[in-house]
Amino acid sequence: MIDLSEIGKAFLILFAVIDIVGGIPLILQVREKAGKIYPARAVLVSLGIMVSFLYLGEGILNLLGIDVRSFAVAGALVLFFIALEMILGVRLFKEDLSAPGLTDGRDDNKVYSVVPLAFPVIAGAGSITTILSLRAEFASINILFAILLNMIPVLLVLLLTSRIERLLGRVGLIIIKKAFGVIVLAISVKLFAANITQLFPTT
């Protein structure tokens, strides 16, 4: 059932986790290495990844004998450390920003729009974990709408990366990233608290 409240909440959570504005320095790095990026291709691929995990992720978890709430607790812990990265400016998770099999991205810059731009910059571990974790809280259809809506600002940022960087400046980007970090930290705590109690119900 479509619920605008759930869509709004899921949208804001995913927007904070994807943090496309805070990812502008990485996007610029990818574009410099590749020579050119393809925003539409990056958005479509990342959308496909997220939607696939939304509808197939729970089945995979079931095959592994893991319920959604257990994964939500684990996902909350991952989000917690991602938030610390954003707030403290440290690197806890190492992500390879090179395209495999290419010595120079200019040989096939379309590849760079998929790896690493679509994955893991846009549809990374944080967003995938969040999508699966949200299954414990919201209806799938509402999460789907939230994902689709998030692709709009993602596409706009990819198209206007240089202008946004000039407008906000390096300090502005850092401030935004840290602000989103605090939001993600609060989300992780709430997600953990909401699901840990379900794993250990009181009698």
mmCIF file of C-alpha atoms in Angstrom:
data_model
loop_
_atom_site.group_PDB
_atom_site.id
_atom_site.type_symbol
_atom_site.label_atom_id
_atom_site.label_comp_id
_atom_site.label_asym_id
_atom_site.label_seq_id
_atom_site.Cartn_x
_atom_site.Cartn_y
_atom_site.Cartn_z
ATOM 1 C CA MET A 1 0.000 0.000 0.000
ATOM 2 C CA ILE A 2 1.354 3.415 -0.996
ATOM 3 C CA ASP A 3 2.046 5.586 2.038
ATOM 4 C CA LEU A 4 3.360 9.111 1.413
ATOM 5 C CA SER A 5 4.735 9.286 4.948
ATOM 6 C CA GLU A 6 6.773 6.110 4.453
ATOM 7 C CA ILE A 7 7.963 7.305 1.042
ATOM 8 C CA GLY A 8 9.088 10.613 2.542
ATOM 9 C CA LYS A 9 10.934 8.966 5.424
ATOM 10 C CA ALA A 10 12.595 6.371 3.192
ATOM 11 C CA PHE A 11 13.556 9.088 0.687
ATOM 12 C CA LEU A 12 15.263 11.212 3.339
ATOM 13 C CA ILE A 13 17.083 8.218 4.813
ATOM 14 C CA LEU A 14 18.387 7.101 1.413
ATOM 15 C CA PHE A 15 19.245 10.670 0.406
ATOM 16 C CA ALA A 16 21.390 11.050 3.513
ATOM 17 C CA VAL A 17 23.087 7.676 3.010
ATOM 18 C CA ILE A 18 23.751 8.089 -0.722
ATOM 19 C CA ASP A 19 25.104 11.581 0.061
ATOM 20 C CA ILE A 20 25.511 12.458 -3.604
ATOM 21 C CA VAL A 21 26.436 16.079 -2.813
ATOM 22 C CA GLY A 22 29.165 14.965 -0.418
ATOM 23 C CA GLY A 23 30.369 12.594 -3.128
ATOM 24 C CA ILE A 24 31.134 15.417 -5.576
ATOM 25 C CA PRO A 25 34.924 15.245 -4.951
ATOM 26 C CA LEU A 26 34.849 11.529 -5.861
ATOM 27 C CA ILE A 27 32.733 12.243 -8.942
ATOM 28 C CA LEU A 28 35.230 14.875 -10.073
ATOM 29 C CA GLN A 29 38.058 12.404 -9.510
ATOM 30 C CA VAL A 30 36.317 9.797 -11.652
ATOM 31 C CA ARG A 31 35.567 12.331 -14.396
ATOM 32 C CA GLU A 32 39.163 13.543 -14.441
ATOM 33 C CA LYS A 33 40.445 9.995 -14.817
ATOM 34 C CA ALA A 34 37.842 8.935 -17.396
ATOM 35 C CA GLY A 35 37.768 12.191 -19.362
ATOM 36 C CA LYS A 36 33.967 12.051 -19.518
ATOM 37 C CA ILE A 37 31.142 10.470 -17.538
ATOM 38 C CA TYR A 38 27.645 9.434 -18.628
ATOM 39 C CA PRO A 39 25.136 10.528 -15.952
ATOM 40 C CA ALA A 40 22.140 8.685 -17.452
ATOM 41 C CA ARG A 41 24.076 5.416 -17.662
ATOM 42 C CA ALA A 42 25.308 5.781 -14.081
ATOM 43 C CA VAL A 43 21.784 6.486 -12.811
ATOM 44 C CA LEU A 44 20.198 3.565 -14.691
ATOM 45 C CA VAL A 45 22.819 1.081 -13.508
ATOM 46 C CA SER A 46 22.684 2.238 -9.882
ATOM 47 C CA LEU A 47 18.863 2.182 -10.041
ATOM 48 C CA GLY A 48 18.964 -1.380 -11.353
ATOM 49 C CA ILE A 49 21.303 -2.450 -8.552
ATOM 50 C CA MET A 50 19.163 -0.898 -5.826
ATOM 51 C CA VAL A 51 15.853 -2.245 -7.160
ATOM 52 C CA SER A 52 17.377 -5.708 -7.591
ATOM 53 C CA PHE A 53 18.497 -5.783 -3.968
ATOM 54 C CA LEU A 54 15.126 -4.426 -2.862
ATOM 55 C CA TYR A 55 13.199 -7.333 -4.386
ATOM 56 C CA LEU A 56 15.789 -10.126 -4.451
ATOM 57 C CA GLY A 57 17.777 -9.291 -1.344
ATOM 58 C CA GLU A 58 15.346 -10.832 1.130
ATOM 59 C CA GLY A 59 15.267 -14.078 -0.868
ATOM 60 C CA ILE A 60 19.051 -14.232 -0.759
ATOM 61 C CA LEU A 61 18.979 -13.628 2.987
ATOM 62 C CA ASN A 62 16.416 -16.419 3.418
ATOM 63 C CA LEU A 63 18.662 -18.818 1.511
ATOM 64 C CA LEU A 64 21.413 -17.938 3.961
ATOM 65 C CA GLY A 65 19.072 -18.412 6.909
ATOM 66 C CA ILE A 66 19.136 -14.724 7.871
ATOM 67 C CA ASP A 67 15.940 -12.838 8.697
ATOM 68 C CA VAL A 68 15.403 -9.202 7.717
ATOM 69 C CA ARG A 69 15.530 -7.887 11.287
ATOM 70 C CA SER A 70 18.891 -9.543 11.954
ATOM 71 C CA PHE A 71 20.198 -7.962 8.769
ATOM 72 C CA ALA A 72 18.722 -4.621 9.818
ATOM 73 C CA VAL A 73 20.727 -4.760 13.055
ATOM 74 C CA ALA A 74 23.898 -5.596 11.110
ATOM 75 C CA GLY A 75 23.047 -2.862 8.610
ATOM 76 C CA ALA A 76 22.628 -0.363 11.433
ATOM 77 C CA LEU A 77 26.170 -1.137 12.584
ATOM 78 C CA VAL A 78 27.514 -0.620 9.043
ATOM 79 C CA LEU A 79 25.673 2.711 8.798
ATOM 80 C CA PHE A 80 27.109 3.680 12.186
ATOM 81 C CA PHE A 81 30.678 3.341 10.900
ATOM 82 C CA ILE A 82 29.818 5.033 7.593
ATOM 83 C CA ALA A 83 28.457 7.957 9.629
ATOM 84 C CA LEU A 84 31.701 8.103 11.614
ATOM 85 C CA GLU A 85 33.606 8.293 8.324
ATOM 86 C CA MET A 86 31.464 11.213 7.195
ATOM 87 C CA ILE A 87 31.680 13.090 10.498
ATOM 88 C CA LEU A 88 35.326 12.480 11.421
ATOM 89 C CA GLY A 89 36.762 12.485 7.913
ATOM 90 C CA VAL A 90 38.463 9.111 8.386
ATOM 91 C CA ARG A 91 38.461 6.122 6.035
ATOM 92 C CA LEU A 92 37.236 2.891 7.622
ATOM 93 C CA PHE A 93 36.090 1.156 4.436
ATOM 94 C CA LYS A 94 38.453 0.950 1.482
ATOM 95 C CA GLU A 95 36.804 1.294 -1.928
ATOM 96 C CA ASP A 96 38.668 0.816 -5.198
ATOM 97 C CA LEU A 97 37.950 3.791 -7.444
ATOM 98 C CA SER A 98 39.630 2.286 -10.493
ATOM 99 C CA ALA A 99 37.836 0.509 -13.300
ATOM 100 C CA PRO A 100 39.034 -3.123 -13.525
ATOM 101 C CA GLY A 101 40.906 -4.184 -16.625
ATOM 102 C CA LEU A 102 41.673 -0.658 -17.825
ATOM 103 C CA THR A 103 45.006 1.092 -17.619
ATOM 104 C CA ASP A 104 43.436 4.377 -18.644
ATOM 105 C CA GLY A 105 39.743 5.237 -18.287
ATOM 106 C CA ARG A 106 39.922 7.227 -21.541
ATOM 107 C CA ASP A 107 40.133 3.919 -23.430
ATOM 108 C CA ASP A 108 36.479 3.304 -22.510
ATOM 109 C CA ASN A 109 35.093 6.063 -20.298
ATOM 110 C CA LYS A 110 31.638 4.439 -20.333
ATOM 111 C CA VAL A 111 33.042 1.794 -17.983
ATOM 112 C CA TYR A 112 33.809 4.479 -15.409
ATOM 113 C CA SER A 113 30.162 5.507 -15.415
ATOM 114 C CA VAL A 114 29.383 2.011 -14.131
ATOM 115 C CA VAL A 115 32.425 1.208 -11.972
ATOM 116 C CA PRO A 116 33.077 3.059 -9.755
ATOM 117 C CA LEU A 117 30.428 5.756 -10.366
ATOM 118 C CA ALA A 118 27.226 3.671 -10.318
ATOM 119 C CA PHE A 119 28.826 1.162 -7.950
ATOM 120 C CA PRO A 120 30.093 1.860 -5.332
ATOM 121 C CA VAL A 121 29.825 5.691 -5.334
ATOM 122 C CA ILE A 122 26.021 5.820 -5.823
ATOM 123 C CA ALA A 123 24.773 2.290 -5.122
ATOM 124 C CA GLY A 124 27.378 1.425 -2.529
ATOM 125 C CA ALA A 125 27.424 -0.774 0.541
ATOM 126 C CA GLY A 126 25.644 1.883 2.595
ATOM 127 C CA SER A 127 22.690 2.363 0.245
ATOM 128 C CA ILE A 128 22.266 -1.370 -0.429
ATOM 129 C CA THR A 129 22.422 -2.169 3.285
ATOM 130 C CA THR A 130 19.931 0.611 3.995
ATOM 131 C CA ILE A 131 17.472 -0.645 1.367
ATOM 132 C CA LEU A 132 17.497 -4.155 2.814
ATOM 133 C CA SER A 133 17.270 -2.817 6.355
ATOM 134 C CA LEU A 134 14.293 -0.610 5.463
ATOM 135 C CA ARG A 135 12.384 -3.748 4.448
ATOM 136 C CA ALA A 136 11.944 -4.357 8.175
ATOM 137 C CA GLU A 137 10.263 -0.952 8.577
ATOM 138 C CA PHE A 138 8.495 0.027 5.335
ATOM 139 C CA ALA A 139 6.504 -1.560 2.491
ATOM 140 C CA SER A 140 8.554 -2.453 -0.598
ATOM 141 C CA ILE A 141 6.459 -0.249 -2.902
ATOM 142 C CA ASN A 142 7.183 2.796 -0.738
ATOM 143 C CA ILE A 143 10.912 2.039 -0.705
ATOM 144 C CA LEU A 144 10.784 1.679 -4.502
ATOM 145 C CA PHE A 145 9.254 5.148 -4.874
ATOM 146 C CA ALA A 146 11.902 6.514 -2.494
ATOM 147 C CA ILE A 147 14.658 4.996 -4.645
ATOM 148 C CA LEU A 148 13.139 6.422 -7.844
ATOM 149 C CA LEU A 149 12.797 9.884 -6.297
ATOM 150 C CA ASN A 150 16.417 9.781 -5.117
ATOM 151 C CA MET A 151 17.587 9.248 -8.685
ATOM 152 C CA ILE A 152 16.387 12.779 -9.530
ATOM 153 C CA PRO A 153 18.880 14.650 -7.290
ATOM 154 C CA VAL A 154 21.551 12.083 -8.206
ATOM 155 C CA LEU A 155 21.098 12.841 -11.915
ATOM 156 C CA LEU A 156 21.044 16.601 -11.304
ATOM 157 C CA VAL A 157 24.260 16.469 -9.275
ATOM 158 C CA LEU A 158 26.005 14.363 -11.936
ATOM 159 C CA LEU A 159 24.949 16.855 -14.611
ATOM 160 C CA LEU A 160 25.858 19.944 -12.562
ATOM 161 C CA THR A 161 28.839 18.677 -10.541
ATOM 162 C CA SER A 162 31.256 21.449 -11.507
ATOM 163 C CA ARG A 163 28.719 24.230 -10.929
ATOM 164 C CA ILE A 164 27.732 22.858 -7.511
ATOM 165 C CA GLU A 165 31.384 22.582 -6.508
ATOM 166 C CA ARG A 166 32.026 26.205 -7.493
ATOM 167 C CA LEU A 167 28.865 27.343 -5.705
ATOM 168 C CA LEU A 168 29.464 25.535 -2.406
ATOM 169 C CA GLY A 169 33.239 25.477 -2.375
ATOM 170 C CA ARG A 170 35.370 22.862 -0.634
ATOM 171 C CA VAL A 171 34.369 24.041 2.842
ATOM 172 C CA GLY A 172 30.680 23.943 1.937
ATOM 173 C CA LEU A 173 30.965 20.371 0.667
ATOM 174 C CA ILE A 174 32.722 19.313 3.874
ATOM 175 C CA ILE A 175 30.027 20.930 6.025
ATOM 176 C CA ILE A 176 27.250 19.200 4.059
ATOM 177 C CA LYS A 177 29.005 15.836 4.311
ATOM 178 C CA LYS A 178 29.393 16.162 8.092
ATOM 179 C CA ALA A 179 25.773 17.275 8.488
ATOM 180 C CA PHE A 180 24.588 14.222 6.551
ATOM 181 C CA GLY A 181 26.926 12.146 8.704
ATOM 182 C CA VAL A 182 25.092 13.219 11.856
ATOM 183 C CA ILE A 183 21.763 12.343 10.208
ATOM 184 C CA VAL A 184 23.032 8.905 9.156
ATOM 185 C CA LEU A 185 24.356 8.341 12.693
ATOM 186 C CA ALA A 186 20.919 9.090 14.153
ATOM 187 C CA ILE A 187 19.295 6.796 11.576
ATOM 188 C CA SER A 188 21.662 3.952 12.461
ATOM 189 C CA VAL A 189 20.914 4.283 16.175
ATOM 190 C CA LYS A 190 17.152 4.320 15.549
ATOM 191 C CA LEU A 191 17.354 1.356 13.172
ATOM 192 C CA PHE A 192 19.432 -0.614 15.667
ATOM 193 C CA ALA A 193 17.126 0.140 18.600
ATOM 194 C CA ALA A 194 13.956 -0.671 16.646
ATOM 195 C CA ASN A 195 15.166 -4.085 15.501
ATOM 196 C CA ILE A 196 17.341 -5.327 18.364
ATOM 197 C CA THR A 197 14.295 -5.422 20.630
ATOM 198 C CA GLN A 198 12.490 -7.629 18.084
ATOM 199 C CA LEU A 199 15.326 -10.145 18.176
ATOM 200 C CA PHE A 200 15.092 -10.461 21.958
ATOM 201 C CA PRO A 201 11.387 -10.106 22.774
ATOM 202 C CA THR A 202 10.428 -9.828 26.428
ATOM 203 C CA THR A 203 7.943 -12.298 27.830
#
